[in-house]
Coordinates of C-alpha atoms in Angstrom, one line a residue:
Chain A
M1 CA 0.7 -48.7 79.4
L2 CA 3.8 -50.3 80.7
L3 CA 5.9 -47.2 80.1
T4 CA 7.8 -45.6 83.0
P5 CA 8.7 -41.9 82.9
E6 CA 12.2 -42.9 82.1
D7 CA 11.0 -44.9 79.1
I8 CA 9.1 -41.9 77.8
T9 CA 12.2 -39.8 78.2
A10 CA 14.1 -42.5 76.4
I11 CA 11.7 -42.4 73.5
W12 CA 11.8 -38.6 73.2
L13 CA 15.6 -38.6 73.7
S14 CA 16.0 -41.2 70.9
L15 CA 13.9 -39.1 68.5
K16 CA 15.7 -35.9 69.5
I17 CA 19.2 -37.4 69.1
A18 CA 18.3 -39.0 65.8
L19 CA 16.8 -35.8 64.4
T20 CA 19.6 -33.6 65.6
A21 CA 22.3 -36.0 64.3
T22 CA 20.6 -36.1 60.9
A23 CA 20.0 -32.4 60.7
I24 CA 23.6 -31.6 61.6
A25 CA 25.1 -34.3 59.3
L26 CA 22.9 -33.3 56.3
P27 CA 24.8 -30.2 55.1
F28 CA 28.2 -31.9 55.6
G29 CA 26.9 -35.0 53.9
F30 CA 25.7 -33.0 50.9
I31 CA 29.0 -31.1 50.6
T32 CA 31.0 -34.3 51.0
A33 CA 29.0 -36.1 48.3
W34 CA 29.4 -33.1 46.0
L35 CA 33.2 -33.1 46.5
I36 CA 33.4 -36.8 45.8
V37 CA 31.2 -36.8 42.8
F38 CA 32.1 -33.5 41.0
K39 CA 35.6 -32.6 42.2
T40 CA 39.0 -34.0 41.5
F41 CA 41.6 -33.3 44.2
R42 CA 44.5 -35.0 45.9
G43 CA 43.6 -37.3 48.7
K44 CA 40.1 -38.0 47.4
I45 CA 40.6 -41.7 48.0
V46 CA 41.7 -41.1 51.6
L47 CA 38.5 -39.0 52.1
E48 CA 36.4 -41.8 50.7
V49 CA 38.0 -44.4 52.9
L50 CA 37.6 -42.2 56.0
I51 CA 34.0 -41.6 55.3
N52 CA 33.2 -45.2 54.8
L53 CA 35.3 -46.5 57.7
P54 CA 32.4 -46.2 60.2
L55 CA 30.4 -48.6 58.0
T56 CA 33.0 -51.4 58.5
L57 CA 34.2 -50.7 62.0
P58 CA 32.4 -52.0 65.0
P59 CA 30.4 -49.1 66.5
V60 CA 32.1 -49.8 69.8
V61 CA 35.5 -49.0 68.2
I62 CA 34.1 -45.7 66.9
G63 CA 32.7 -45.0 70.3
Y64 CA 36.1 -45.6 71.8
F65 CA 37.9 -43.3 69.4
L66 CA 35.3 -40.6 70.1
L67 CA 35.9 -41.1 73.8
L68 CA 39.6 -40.5 73.3
L69 CA 38.8 -37.4 71.3
L70 CA 36.0 -36.0 73.4
G71 CA 37.0 -37.3 76.8
K72 CA 38.5 -35.2 79.6
N73 CA 42.0 -35.6 78.2
G74 CA 41.1 -35.7 74.6
W75 CA 42.1 -32.9 72.1
I76 CA 38.6 -31.6 71.7
G77 CA 37.3 -32.7 75.1
E78 CA 39.8 -30.5 76.9
L79 CA 38.9 -27.5 74.8
L80 CA 35.2 -28.1 75.3
N81 CA 35.7 -28.5 79.1
K82 CA 37.6 -25.2 79.3
S83 CA 34.9 -23.3 77.4
G84 CA 32.3 -24.7 79.8
F85 CA 30.6 -26.9 77.2
P86 CA 31.2 -30.4 78.3
V87 CA 29.9 -33.0 75.8
I88 CA 30.9 -36.4 77.1
F89 CA 28.2 -38.4 78.9
T90 CA 25.5 -35.9 77.7
W91 CA 22.9 -36.3 75.0
K92 CA 25.1 -34.2 72.7
A93 CA 27.8 -37.0 72.8
A94 CA 25.0 -39.4 71.7
V95 CA 24.3 -37.0 68.8
I96 CA 28.0 -37.0 67.8
A97 CA 28.1 -40.8 68.0
S98 CA 25.0 -41.2 65.9
A99 CA 26.2 -38.7 63.4
T100 CA 29.5 -40.4 63.0
V101 CA 28.0 -43.9 62.6
G102 CA 25.2 -42.8 60.2
F103 CA 27.3 -40.4 58.1
P104 CA 28.5 -42.9 55.5
L105 CA 24.9 -44.1 54.9
L106 CA 23.9 -40.5 54.3
V107 CA 26.8 -39.7 52.0
R108 CA 26.3 -42.9 50.0
S109 CA 22.6 -42.2 49.2
I110 CA 23.2 -38.5 48.3
R111 CA 26.1 -39.6 46.2
L112 CA 24.0 -42.1 44.3
G113 CA 21.5 -39.3 43.6
M114 CA 24.2 -36.9 42.4
E115 CA 25.9 -39.5 40.2
S116 CA 22.7 -39.9 38.2
I117 CA 22.7 -36.1 37.3
D118 CA 23.6 -35.4 33.7
L119 CA 26.8 -33.4 33.7
Q120 CA 25.6 -31.3 30.8
L121 CA 22.7 -30.0 32.9
I122 CA 25.3 -28.4 35.2
E123 CA 27.3 -27.2 32.2
A124 CA 24.2 -25.7 30.7
S125 CA 23.5 -23.8 33.9
R126 CA 27.1 -22.5 34.0
T127 CA 26.9 -21.2 30.4
L128 CA 23.6 -19.6 31.2
G129 CA 25.3 -17.4 33.8
A130 CA 25.1 -19.5 37.0
S131 CA 28.2 -19.5 39.2
W132 CA 29.1 -22.8 40.8
P133 CA 27.4 -22.2 44.1
D134 CA 24.4 -21.0 42.2
S135 CA 24.5 -24.2 40.1
L136 CA 24.9 -26.2 43.2
L137 CA 21.8 -24.8 44.8
T138 CA 19.5 -24.5 41.8
I139 CA 20.5 -27.7 39.8
I140 CA 22.5 -30.2 41.9
L141 CA 20.5 -29.8 45.1
P142 CA 17.0 -30.2 43.6
Q143 CA 18.3 -33.0 41.4
S144 CA 19.7 -34.8 44.5
L145 CA 16.6 -34.4 46.6
R146 CA 15.6 -38.1 46.2
G147 CA 19.1 -39.2 47.4
I148 CA 18.9 -36.6 50.2
I149 CA 15.5 -38.0 51.4
A150 CA 16.7 -41.6 51.2
G151 CA 19.9 -40.8 53.0
S152 CA 18.2 -38.8 55.7
S153 CA 15.7 -41.6 56.3
L154 CA 18.4 -44.2 56.5
M155 CA 20.6 -42.1 58.8
F156 CA 17.6 -41.3 61.0
A157 CA 16.7 -44.9 61.3
R158 CA 20.3 -45.9 61.9
S159 CA 20.6 -43.2 64.6
L160 CA 17.5 -44.6 66.4
G161 CA 19.2 -47.9 66.6
E162 CA 22.6 -46.7 67.6
F163 CA 23.9 -48.6 70.6
G164 CA 27.7 -49.4 70.6
A165 CA 29.2 -46.0 70.1
T166 CA 26.5 -44.2 72.2
I167 CA 26.9 -46.3 75.3
I168 CA 30.6 -45.6 75.3
V169 CA 30.5 -41.8 74.8
A170 CA 27.1 -40.9 76.4
G171 CA 26.8 -43.7 78.9
N172 CA 23.5 -45.3 79.8
I173 CA 22.0 -42.8 82.3
P174 CA 18.2 -43.2 82.6
G175 CA 16.4 -39.9 82.0
R176 CA 19.6 -38.2 80.6
T177 CA 21.3 -40.3 78.0
Q178 CA 19.3 -43.5 77.9
T179 CA 17.8 -44.0 74.5
I180 CA 15.4 -46.8 73.4
P181 CA 18.1 -49.4 72.6
L182 CA 19.9 -48.7 75.8
A183 CA 16.7 -49.0 77.8
I184 CA 15.9 -52.3 76.1
Y185 CA 19.3 -53.5 76.9
D186 CA 18.7 -52.7 80.6
Y187 CA 15.4 -54.4 80.6
A188 CA 16.6 -57.4 78.8
S189 CA 19.4 -57.9 81.4
S190 CA 16.9 -58.3 84.2
P191 CA 14.7 -61.4 84.0
S192 CA 11.5 -59.6 85.3
S193 CA 11.3 -56.9 82.8
G194 CA 10.6 -58.9 79.6
K195 CA 7.3 -57.1 79.0
M196 CA 8.9 -53.7 79.4
A197 CA 11.6 -54.6 76.8
L198 CA 8.9 -55.9 74.5
T199 CA 6.9 -52.7 74.8
L200 CA 9.9 -50.6 73.8
C201 CA 10.7 -53.0 71.0
I202 CA 7.1 -52.5 69.6
I203 CA 7.6 -48.7 69.9
S204 CA 10.8 -49.1 67.9
V205 CA 9.0 -51.0 65.2
V206 CA 6.3 -48.3 65.0
I207 CA 8.8 -45.5 64.7
S208 CA 10.8 -47.4 62.0
V209 CA 7.6 -48.1 60.0
A210 CA 6.7 -44.4 60.3
V211 CA 10.1 -43.3 59.0
L212 CA 9.8 -45.7 56.0
L213 CA 6.3 -44.6 55.2
L214 CA 7.4 -40.9 55.4
H215 CA 10.2 -41.7 53.0
E216 CA 7.8 -43.3 50.5
V217 CA 5.3 -40.4 50.8
L218 CA 8.0 -37.8 50.3
G219 CA 9.4 -39.7 47.3
K220 CA 5.9 -39.9 45.7
Q221 CA 5.4 -36.2 46.3
L222 CA 8.6 -35.5 44.6
D223 CA 7.5 -37.5 41.6
R224 CA 4.3 -35.5 41.4
R225 CA 5.8 -32.1 41.8
S226 CA 9.0 -32.8 39.9
F227 CA 8.6 -29.8 37.5
L228 CA 7.6 -27.1 39.9
Chain B
M1 CA 32.0 -11.4 15.6
N2 CA 35.7 -12.0 15.6
L3 CA 37.2 -15.1 17.2
H4 CA 40.8 -15.8 17.6
I5 CA 41.8 -19.3 18.8
D6 CA 45.2 -20.6 19.3
L7 CA 45.2 -23.6 21.6
E8 CA 46.1 -27.1 22.3
K9 CA 45.2 -29.9 24.8
K10 CA 46.1 -33.5 25.3
L11 CA 43.2 -35.7 26.4
G12 CA 44.5 -39.2 26.9
K13 CA 45.6 -40.3 23.5
F14 CA 43.8 -37.5 21.7
F15 CA 45.6 -34.3 20.9
I16 CA 43.8 -31.3 19.8
Q17 CA 45.6 -28.3 18.3
V18 CA 43.7 -25.5 16.6
K19 CA 44.9 -22.1 15.5
T20 CA 42.7 -19.8 13.5
E21 CA 41.0 -16.4 13.4
V22 CA 37.5 -16.2 12.0
S23 CA 35.1 -13.4 11.5
G24 CA 31.4 -13.5 10.6
E25 CA 28.0 -14.0 12.1
R26 CA 27.3 -17.6 11.0
I27 CA 30.3 -19.8 11.3
G28 CA 30.3 -23.6 10.9
I29 CA 32.5 -26.2 12.4
F30 CA 32.4 -29.3 10.4
G31 CA 33.9 -32.7 11.2
D32 CA 33.1 -36.3 11.9
S33 CA 32.3 -37.5 15.4
G34 CA 35.4 -37.7 17.5
S35 CA 37.2 -35.1 15.4
G36 CA 37.3 -32.6 18.3
K37 CA 34.4 -30.4 17.5
S38 CA 32.7 -30.6 20.9
T39 CA 36.0 -30.2 22.6
L40 CA 36.5 -26.9 20.8
V41 CA 33.0 -25.9 21.9
N42 CA 34.0 -26.6 25.5
F43 CA 37.2 -24.5 25.1
I44 CA 35.3 -21.5 23.8
S45 CA 32.5 -21.7 26.4
G46 CA 35.0 -22.2 29.2
L47 CA 33.7 -25.6 30.3
L48 CA 37.1 -27.1 29.6
P49 CA 40.4 -25.3 29.9
P50 CA 43.0 -25.9 27.2
D51 CA 46.5 -26.9 28.3
K52 CA 47.9 -23.8 26.7
G53 CA 47.1 -21.1 24.2
E54 CA 44.6 -18.2 24.1
I55 CA 41.1 -17.4 23.0
L56 CA 40.0 -13.9 22.1
L57 CA 36.4 -13.0 21.4
D58 CA 36.0 -9.6 19.7
G59 CA 39.4 -8.6 21.1
E60 CA 38.5 -9.6 24.7
C61 CA 40.8 -12.3 26.2
L62 CA 38.7 -15.2 27.5
F63 CA 41.6 -17.5 28.1
S64 CA 45.4 -17.1 28.0
S65 CA 47.7 -19.6 29.6
Q66 CA 50.5 -17.1 29.3
K67 CA 48.7 -14.3 31.1
G68 CA 47.0 -16.7 33.5
I69 CA 43.5 -15.6 32.3
N70 CA 40.6 -18.1 32.4
I71 CA 37.2 -16.4 32.5
S72 CA 34.7 -18.7 34.1
P73 CA 31.8 -19.9 31.9
E74 CA 29.2 -17.8 33.7
H75 CA 31.1 -14.6 32.9
R76 CA 31.8 -15.4 29.2
R77 CA 28.2 -14.8 28.0
I78 CA 28.5 -17.6 25.5
A79 CA 25.5 -19.8 25.5
I80 CA 25.3 -23.4 24.2
V81 CA 22.5 -25.3 22.6
F82 CA 23.4 -28.9 23.1
Q83 CA 22.6 -31.9 21.0
R84 CA 20.1 -33.0 23.6
P85 CA 17.8 -30.2 25.0
M86 CA 19.3 -30.4 28.5
L87 CA 16.2 -28.8 30.1
F88 CA 16.2 -28.7 33.9
P89 CA 13.8 -31.5 34.8
H90 CA 12.7 -29.9 38.1
M91 CA 11.5 -26.7 36.5
S92 CA 8.6 -25.7 34.4
V93 CA 9.0 -24.5 30.8
Q94 CA 8.8 -20.9 31.9
K95 CA 11.4 -21.3 34.6
N96 CA 13.7 -23.1 32.2
L97 CA 13.3 -20.2 29.7
L98 CA 14.0 -17.6 32.3
Y99 CA 17.0 -19.3 34.0
G100 CA 19.6 -17.4 32.0
Y101 CA 17.5 -14.3 31.7
Q102 CA 17.4 -13.9 35.5
R103 CA 21.1 -14.3 35.8
C104 CA 21.9 -11.8 33.0
R105 CA 23.2 -8.4 34.2
A106 CA 20.7 -5.6 33.7
E107 CA 23.0 -3.7 31.3
N108 CA 23.4 -6.8 29.1
K109 CA 19.7 -7.7 29.0
R110 CA 18.5 -6.8 25.5
I111 CA 16.0 -9.5 24.7
K112 CA 12.4 -9.4 25.9
P113 CA 11.1 -12.8 26.9
E114 CA 7.7 -11.9 25.5
S115 CA 8.9 -11.4 21.9
L116 CA 11.1 -14.5 22.0
I117 CA 8.3 -16.7 23.4
D118 CA 6.1 -15.6 20.6
L119 CA 8.7 -16.0 17.9
L120 CA 9.4 -19.6 19.1
K121 CA 5.7 -20.3 19.6
L122 CA 6.2 -21.3 23.2
R123 CA 3.3 -19.5 24.8
P124 CA 1.0 -22.5 25.2
L125 CA 3.7 -24.5 26.9
L126 CA 4.9 -22.0 29.5
K127 CA 3.1 -23.5 32.5
R128 CA 3.8 -27.1 31.7
G129 CA 6.5 -29.4 33.0
I130 CA 9.1 -30.6 30.6
E131 CA 8.1 -34.2 30.5
N132 CA 5.6 -35.1 27.7
L133 CA 7.0 -32.4 25.4
S134 CA 8.0 -33.4 21.9
G135 CA 11.7 -33.4 20.9
G136 CA 11.1 -30.4 18.7
E137 CA 9.4 -28.4 21.5
K138 CA 12.2 -29.3 23.9
Q139 CA 14.9 -28.1 21.5
R140 CA 12.9 -24.8 20.9
I141 CA 12.8 -24.2 24.6
S142 CA 16.5 -25.0 24.9
L143 CA 17.2 -22.5 22.1
G144 CA 14.9 -19.9 23.8
R145 CA 16.6 -20.4 27.1
A146 CA 20.1 -19.8 25.5
I147 CA 18.9 -16.7 23.6
L148 CA 17.3 -15.2 26.7
S149 CA 20.6 -15.1 28.5
S150 CA 21.5 -12.4 25.9
P151 CA 24.7 -14.1 24.9
R152 CA 27.2 -12.4 22.7
L153 CA 27.9 -15.7 21.0
L154 CA 25.7 -18.7 20.6
L155 CA 27.3 -22.2 20.2
M156 CA 25.1 -24.7 18.7
D157 CA 26.6 -28.1 19.2
E158 CA 24.8 -30.5 16.8
P159 CA 21.4 -29.1 17.9
L160 CA 19.6 -31.1 15.2
T161 CA 21.3 -34.5 15.4
A162 CA 19.0 -35.9 18.0
L163 CA 15.9 -34.9 16.0
D164 CA 14.2 -36.9 13.2
D165 CA 14.3 -35.4 9.7
T166 CA 10.9 -33.7 9.7
L167 CA 11.6 -32.0 13.0
R168 CA 15.1 -31.1 12.0
Y169 CA 13.9 -28.9 9.1
Q170 CA 11.2 -27.4 11.2
I171 CA 13.7 -26.2 13.7
I172 CA 16.2 -24.7 11.3
P173 CA 14.1 -21.7 10.5
Y174 CA 13.8 -21.0 14.2
L175 CA 17.6 -21.3 14.7
R176 CA 18.2 -18.9 11.9
S177 CA 15.4 -16.4 12.5
V178 CA 16.2 -16.1 16.2
S179 CA 19.9 -15.2 15.7
E180 CA 19.0 -12.9 12.9
E181 CA 16.2 -11.2 14.8
F182 CA 18.2 -10.6 17.9
L183 CA 21.6 -10.1 16.2
I184 CA 23.4 -12.9 17.9
P185 CA 26.3 -14.4 16.0
Y186 CA 26.6 -18.2 16.2
I187 CA 29.0 -21.0 15.7
F188 CA 27.1 -24.1 14.3
I189 CA 28.7 -27.5 14.8
S190 CA 27.6 -30.4 12.7
H191 CA 28.7 -33.3 10.5
S192 CA 25.9 -32.7 8.0
L193 CA 26.7 -30.9 4.8
T194 CA 23.1 -29.9 4.3
E195 CA 22.9 -28.3 7.7
M196 CA 26.2 -26.5 7.0
Q197 CA 24.7 -25.1 3.8
L198 CA 21.5 -24.0 5.5
M199 CA 23.0 -22.6 8.6
T200 CA 26.5 -21.1 7.9
E201 CA 28.4 -18.7 5.7
S202 CA 31.9 -20.0 6.4
V203 CA 33.2 -23.3 7.7
L204 CA 36.1 -24.6 9.7
V205 CA 36.8 -28.3 9.0
I206 CA 38.2 -30.2 11.9
N207 CA 39.7 -33.6 11.6
N208 CA 41.5 -35.6 14.2
G209 CA 42.0 -32.6 16.5
R210 CA 43.4 -30.4 13.7
L211 CA 42.0 -27.6 11.6
V212 CA 42.3 -29.0 8.1
E213 CA 40.4 -26.5 6.0
E214 CA 38.7 -23.1 6.1
T215 CA 36.1 -22.8 3.4
T216 CA 32.6 -21.9 2.5
P217 CA 29.6 -24.3 2.9
E218 CA 29.5 -24.4 -0.9
G219 CA 33.2 -25.2 -1.2
L220 CA 32.8 -27.8 1.5
A221 CA 29.9 -29.5 -0.3
R222 CA 31.8 -29.4 -3.7
N223 CA 34.9 -30.8 -2.2
R224 CA 33.0 -33.7 -0.7
M225 CA 30.8 -34.4 -3.7
A226 CA 32.7 -37.5 -4.8
K227 CA 33.1 -39.0 -1.3
S228 CA 29.7 -38.1 0.1
Q229 CA 27.1 -40.8 -0.1
N230 CA 24.6 -38.6 -1.9
G231 CA 27.0 -36.5 -3.9
Y232 CA 26.4 -32.7 -3.8
L233 CA 23.0 -31.9 -2.3
N234 CA 21.2 -29.1 -4.2
L235 CA 18.8 -27.3 -1.9
L236 CA 15.8 -26.0 -3.8
P237 CA 13.2 -23.7 -2.3
L238 CA 10.1 -24.5 -4.3
T239 CA 6.9 -22.5 -4.3
N240 CA 3.2 -22.4 -5.3
P241 CA 2.5 -26.1 -5.7
V242 CA -0.5 -27.2 -7.9
D243 CA -1.8 -30.6 -8.7
H244 CA -0.6 -31.9 -12.1
N245 CA -1.7 -35.4 -13.1
G246 CA -1.1 -36.8 -9.6
L247 CA 2.2 -35.0 -9.3
F248 CA 2.9 -31.6 -7.7
A249 CA 4.0 -28.8 -10.0
Y250 CA 6.1 -26.3 -8.1
R251 CA 7.6 -23.0 -9.2
W252 CA 11.3 -22.8 -9.0
G253 CA 12.2 -19.3 -10.0
N254 CA 11.0 -19.0 -13.6
N255 CA 10.9 -22.8 -14.0
T256 CA 8.3 -25.4 -13.2
L257 CA 9.3 -28.7 -11.6
Q258 CA 7.2 -31.8 -11.2
V259 CA 7.7 -33.5 -7.9
S260 CA 6.1 -36.6 -6.6
D261 CA 6.7 -36.1 -2.8
G262 CA 5.0 -32.7 -2.5
Q263 CA 2.3 -31.1 -0.5
L264 CA -0.4 -28.8 -1.8
N265 CA -0.3 -26.4 1.1
G266 CA 2.5 -24.0 1.0
N267 CA 6.1 -23.8 -0.1
G268 CA 8.7 -26.5 0.5
L269 CA 12.4 -27.0 0.7
F270 CA 13.7 -29.9 -1.3
E271 CA 16.9 -31.7 -1.6
L272 CA 18.2 -33.0 -4.9
S273 CA 21.4 -35.1 -5.2
S274 CA 23.8 -34.2 -7.9
R275 CA 23.8 -37.8 -9.0
E276 CA 20.1 -37.7 -9.8
I277 CA 20.5 -35.4 -12.7
I278 CA 21.1 -36.8 -16.1
L279 CA 22.7 -34.6 -18.8
F280 CA 21.9 -34.7 -22.5
K281 CA 23.9 -32.9 -25.2
K282 CA 20.8 -32.7 -27.5
H283 CA 17.1 -32.6 -26.7
P284 CA 16.0 -36.2 -26.2
E285 CA 12.7 -36.7 -27.9
A286 CA 10.9 -38.7 -25.3
I287 CA 12.0 -39.6 -21.8
S288 CA 10.3 -41.0 -18.8
A289 CA 11.8 -38.4 -16.4
R290 CA 9.2 -35.7 -15.8
N291 CA 11.6 -32.8 -15.7
L292 CA 13.6 -31.9 -18.8
L293 CA 15.2 -28.5 -18.4
P294 CA 17.3 -26.5 -20.9
A295 CA 20.5 -25.4 -19.1
R296 CA 23.7 -23.5 -19.6
V297 CA 27.0 -24.7 -18.2
M298 CA 28.4 -22.1 -15.9
E299 CA 31.4 -23.8 -14.4
I300 CA 33.1 -27.1 -14.2
F301 CA 35.0 -28.3 -11.1
N302 CA 36.8 -31.5 -10.1
S303 CA 36.2 -33.4 -7.0
D304 CA 38.3 -36.5 -6.5
G305 CA 37.9 -37.8 -10.1
R306 CA 34.3 -36.8 -10.4
V307 CA 33.2 -33.8 -12.4
G308 CA 30.8 -31.2 -11.0
I309 CA 28.8 -29.2 -13.6
V310 CA 27.3 -26.0 -12.4
L311 CA 24.2 -25.3 -14.4
S312 CA 22.2 -22.2 -14.8
I313 CA 18.5 -23.1 -15.5
N314 CA 16.6 -19.9 -16.3
G315 CA 18.8 -18.1 -13.7
E316 CA 18.5 -20.9 -11.0
K317 CA 21.7 -22.8 -10.0
L318 CA 21.9 -26.5 -10.0
I319 CA 25.0 -28.8 -9.6
A320 CA 25.1 -32.1 -11.5
E321 CA 27.8 -34.7 -11.1
I322 CA 29.2 -37.0 -13.8
V323 CA 32.3 -39.1 -14.2
R324 CA 35.3 -37.8 -16.1
S325 CA 34.8 -40.0 -19.2
A326 CA 31.2 -38.8 -19.6
A327 CA 32.4 -35.2 -19.4
D328 CA 34.9 -35.9 -22.1
E329 CA 32.4 -37.7 -24.3
L330 CA 29.8 -35.0 -24.0
D331 CA 32.5 -32.4 -24.5
I332 CA 31.1 -30.2 -21.8
I333 CA 32.8 -26.8 -21.4
P334 CA 31.6 -23.6 -19.8
D335 CA 28.9 -21.8 -21.8
T336 CA 27.6 -24.8 -23.7
S337 CA 23.9 -25.5 -23.8
I338 CA 22.7 -28.9 -22.6
F339 CA 19.6 -30.5 -21.2
A340 CA 19.1 -31.8 -17.6
A341 CA 16.6 -34.5 -16.9
I342 CA 15.4 -35.1 -13.4
K343 CA 12.8 -37.7 -12.3
A344 CA 9.9 -36.4 -10.2
S345 CA 10.8 -38.9 -7.5
S346 CA 14.3 -37.6 -7.1
F347 CA 13.3 -34.6 -5.0
R348 CA 13.4 -35.2 -1.3
R349 CA 11.2 -32.9 0.7
L350 CA 13.0 -31.5 3.8
A351 CA 10.4 -29.0 5.1

C-alpha cells in the first residue's frame, strides 16, 4: 500500500468528521424541516433563506464567516477560549464547517419527506389523544425516515468532500486536521506524489460507493418493514 | 349529548357562521360539498380554531374566544372517522387500533379492545400491515381505532363516501352497532339523504357556511323530494326471500313483495324511489307490474310543486310522489283507499 500513517489518519479523520457532523446536524435538521413544513410563523422566509444560503455561497466564504465567528476575536471563539475549549484549527472546527455546508442538503431531503405526509394522518393522531410532540415522534418521524436516510447520506457524502470551509477554519495540519480532500490537495501540489493522490482518490470513491449502497439497502429495508 | 355551538370564521372568501344547540345521540350534518361541513368538524374536534365564538359539549367549554379557552384536540376526547381511513402506514393493524387506546387516561378507558375487535370482525387482520387491505376493512379499522380511544363524541366525516355501494351498506351496521353498543354519541356528516335516514335522528342542514335548517332525516328527505334526482327514497327492510317464478318474494311486514334484484340467502335492505310507485284509484284488472298493493292514504305533503303521498300498506309506510295535477285528478285526500303498483325491478338492493 502506498498509504503513509498521515494518510490513514486523514481517512479516519474524514470519516469521524463526516459522521459527527451528520449526527450533530440531524436533530437540528429534523426540527428545522418540521418548522418549515408544519408551522407558520413570522420570519419563516428569512429562516429558509438562511438555511439555504450555504448551498449557494462558495464554501470558502462560509469558512471565512466561521473563522470570524470562531476565531480568537470572534464572538463565540472568545467565549470558547475562555472556557478552555478552543475549537479553531482542531478537528471540531472541521465538524462545524462540514455541518454548516451540509445542513441545507439535510434539511431539503427531510423536508421533501415531510411534505409528502398526509396532514390528516397527523390530525387523526391528535384527535386520538396524541400531543404534538407525541405526534411528532410517532407519526412524523417514522413517516420522514426515508427523507432522513436520504438527507443523512447526502450530508455525510458532502462532509467527506468538504474542502473550502474546512481548510480555512481547521487548517491543513497532517495528522490533526488533514482530511482526505486536503491530503489529496497536498499531494496534487507536489509533482512526485501523483500515485499517493490517486490512492486517496480511489479510497474516496470506495467510501462514496459504500455510502450510496448503504442508502439503498436502508431504503429497501424500510420498504419491507414499513408496517412494523 | 348536548352540543352548543356559536362560532364564526373567515377562510379566504368563505365565511362560516353557525349558531345552534343540539341534543341527541345520533345527529346528522347535511350539506353539499364546500358547504362548510368539514370545517365544522374541525372546529368541534379542535383541529381548527374559529375566529370567535364558543363551543360547549355537555356543558364543558371546549372553546371560547371571550374566555381565552381553546382545549387542544388531544384533550377533547372527540374522535374522528375521516372520509379516507387515515391508517398509520408504518404500523400494523393492531398498533393502529391501539394508538388511541394507549393514550387514553385510565379513568376514561371503558372499552375493551377484545370485544370491539370481535364486534368489527378484525381478529384475523391484527398482525397484518395495512397495505393490501380492502377499503371496507380499512374503514372498519379506522372506526375501531376511534372507538378504542373511548371518545365522548365521535365525528364521522363522510366515512362512507370513499366506499363503493356494496361496501357502504356493509359498513353502516358496524357504524350503528358500535356506537349503540358502547354508548358513544355521534355526529354523522354526509351529503347523502339515504345515509342520513339510516344513521341519524336529527339533522342540521348547512349551506354556504350557514345553518339553514334543523330537521329530522324524514323531514329532510321529504323537503328534498322534488329536487332530488331519485325523489324520496323509501328504505325497506325485507325478510325471508323465496324463489317465485324467477323473482324473489320477500316478506315486508305482513305483505309480500316481488323483487328482481334479490338474494335467497338472508334478509336485505332495499331502496325504492317515490317516483317508481304508480297509484290507481280503482283496482286495475291486469298490469305488468308484479306488485299491486292496496293502500290507505295517511298524509299528503307538498314539496316544491310535487305532492308526496304517505301510504299505509298493511301497517307498513311508503311514500309515493305524484304531480299536483295527478293528485287533483285522482282526488286523493287522507284516509282514501287506493292501489299502489310497483315493478319488481324498481327495488334497489343496498345490503
